[in-house]
Amino acid sequence: MAGLHKVVFRWPRTDASDVIVTGTFDGWSRSTHLTKTPSGFEASVSVPWSKKTTYKFIVDGRWATADSQPSEYDAIGNLNNIYLAPPPPE
């Protein structure tokens, strides 16, 4: 996994029962369920170094973005969160 970088995605609220993160890292397949913590939900995901990852949360069955995380609109007008991975270490 030398070509991948681990990032922790966080949903910052505790009032949900089930939170999934999905995006370009998993082909939007809804594969990663987040674990509940005292401050919200979180999960580690591997993403490519030096690339932009587009993602969104599914909170109790509803698509959502986290306001506290960077976001942008895609080509068809959907608002998504984005993560810009750093370059790989030398």
mmCIF file of C-alpha atoms in Angstrom:
data_model
loop_
_atom_site.group_PDB
_atom_site.id
_atom_site.type_symbol
_atom_site.label_atom_id
_atom_site.label_comp_id
_atom_site.label_asym_id
_atom_site.label_seq_id
_atom_site.Cartn_x
_atom_site.Cartn_y
_atom_site.Cartn_z
ATOM 1 C CA MET A 1 0.000 0.000 0.000
ATOM 2 C CA ALA A 2 2.934 2.343 -0.620
ATOM 3 C CA GLY A 3 0.805 4.322 -3.080
ATOM 4 C CA LEU A 4 -1.862 5.025 -0.466
ATOM 5 C CA HIS A 5 -2.199 7.417 2.439
ATOM 6 C CA LYS A 6 -4.383 6.747 5.511
ATOM 7 C CA VAL A 7 -6.861 9.466 6.402
ATOM 8 C CA VAL A 8 -9.479 9.534 9.148
ATOM 9 C CA PHE A 9 -12.890 10.745 8.024
ATOM 10 C CA ARG A 10 -15.041 12.161 10.822
ATOM 11 C CA TRP A 11 -18.745 12.925 11.121
ATOM 12 C CA PRO A 12 -18.879 15.561 13.897
ATOM 13 C CA ARG A 13 -22.240 14.706 15.497
ATOM 14 C CA THR A 14 -23.338 11.942 17.862
ATOM 15 C CA ASP A 15 -27.107 11.964 17.225
ATOM 16 C CA ALA A 16 -27.074 9.365 14.413
ATOM 17 C CA SER A 17 -27.428 5.588 14.536
ATOM 18 C CA ASP A 18 -25.442 4.715 11.398
ATOM 19 C CA VAL A 19 -22.904 6.757 9.431
ATOM 20 C CA ILE A 20 -21.189 5.641 6.218
ATOM 21 C CA VAL A 21 -18.471 7.488 4.289
ATOM 22 C CA THR A 22 -18.237 6.843 0.559
ATOM 23 C CA GLY A 23 -16.567 8.538 -2.377
ATOM 24 C CA THR A 24 -13.992 8.261 -5.104
ATOM 25 C CA PHE A 25 -11.817 6.053 -2.845
ATOM 26 C CA ASP A 26 -14.383 3.202 -3.007
ATOM 27 C CA GLY A 27 -16.195 3.963 -6.263
ATOM 28 C CA TRP A 28 -19.128 5.396 -4.275
ATOM 29 C CA SER A 29 -19.943 1.841 -3.116
ATOM 30 C CA ARG A 30 -20.911 2.792 0.462
ATOM 31 C CA SER A 31 -18.296 0.396 1.835
ATOM 32 C CA THR A 32 -17.071 2.126 5.012
ATOM 33 C CA HIS A 33 -19.198 2.313 8.151
ATOM 34 C CA LEU A 34 -17.892 4.759 10.754
ATOM 35 C CA THR A 35 -17.429 3.849 14.419
ATOM 36 C CA LYS A 36 -19.220 5.935 17.042
ATOM 37 C CA THR A 37 -16.948 7.903 19.396
ATOM 38 C CA PRO A 38 -17.753 10.346 22.221
ATOM 39 C CA SER A 39 -17.416 13.255 19.753
ATOM 40 C CA GLY A 40 -19.065 11.759 16.631
ATOM 41 C CA PHE A 41 -18.176 8.985 14.185
ATOM 42 C CA GLU A 42 -14.891 8.129 12.463
ATOM 43 C CA ALA A 43 -13.115 5.623 10.227
ATOM 44 C CA SER A 44 -9.698 5.287 8.580
ATOM 45 C CA VAL A 45 -9.637 5.026 4.805
ATOM 46 C CA SER A 46 -6.728 4.637 2.372
ATOM 47 C CA VAL A 47 -6.560 7.245 -0.397
ATOM 48 C CA PRO A 48 -3.933 7.980 -3.083
ATOM 49 C CA TRP A 49 -1.096 10.350 -2.189
ATOM 50 C CA SER A 50 -1.151 13.791 -3.866
ATOM 51 C CA LYS A 51 -4.731 13.385 -5.127
ATOM 52 C CA LYS A 52 -8.076 14.980 -4.402
ATOM 53 C CA THR A 53 -10.595 12.587 -2.878
ATOM 54 C CA THR A 54 -14.258 13.474 -3.187
ATOM 55 C CA TYR A 55 -16.538 11.998 -0.541
ATOM 56 C CA LYS A 56 -19.867 12.257 1.211
ATOM 57 C CA PHE A 57 -21.498 10.823 4.303
ATOM 58 C CA ILE A 58 -24.692 8.794 4.511
ATOM 59 C CA VAL A 59 -26.228 9.522 7.891
ATOM 60 C CA ASP A 60 -29.111 7.246 8.837
ATOM 61 C CA GLY A 61 -29.814 6.731 5.126
ATOM 62 C CA ARG A 62 -29.563 10.408 4.094
ATOM 63 C CA TRP A 63 -26.713 11.850 2.010
ATOM 64 C CA ALA A 64 -24.892 14.671 3.803
ATOM 65 C CA THR A 65 -21.754 16.781 3.803
ATOM 66 C CA ALA A 66 -19.889 17.982 6.879
ATOM 67 C CA ASP A 67 -19.952 21.788 7.052
ATOM 68 C CA SER A 68 -16.637 21.879 8.916
ATOM 69 C CA GLN A 69 -14.771 20.079 6.098
ATOM 70 C CA PRO A 70 -13.734 21.483 2.693
ATOM 71 C CA SER A 71 -16.327 21.037 -0.035
ATOM 72 C CA GLU A 72 -17.033 21.844 -3.669
ATOM 73 C CA TYR A 73 -19.732 21.287 -6.270
ATOM 74 C CA ASP A 74 -19.225 18.595 -8.885
ATOM 75 C CA ALA A 75 -19.985 18.917 -12.609
ATOM 76 C CA ILE A 76 -23.685 18.126 -12.124
ATOM 77 C CA GLY A 77 -24.216 20.406 -9.131
ATOM 78 C CA ASN A 78 -23.877 18.023 -6.173
ATOM 79 C CA LEU A 79 -22.105 19.395 -3.111
ATOM 80 C CA ASN A 80 -19.394 16.994 -1.874
ATOM 81 C CA ASN A 81 -16.669 17.147 0.730
ATOM 82 C CA ILE A 82 -13.097 16.977 -0.563
ATOM 83 C CA TYR A 83 -9.779 15.880 0.919
ATOM 84 C CA LEU A 84 -6.465 16.871 -0.654
ATOM 85 C CA ALA A 85 -3.866 14.247 0.220
ATOM 86 C CA PRO A 86 -0.291 15.399 0.836
ATOM 87 C CA PRO A 87 2.594 14.280 -1.364
ATOM 88 C CA PRO A 88 4.194 10.968 -0.362
ATOM 89 C CA PRO A 89 7.136 11.065 2.033
ATOM 90 C CA GLU A 90 10.535 10.803 0.429
#
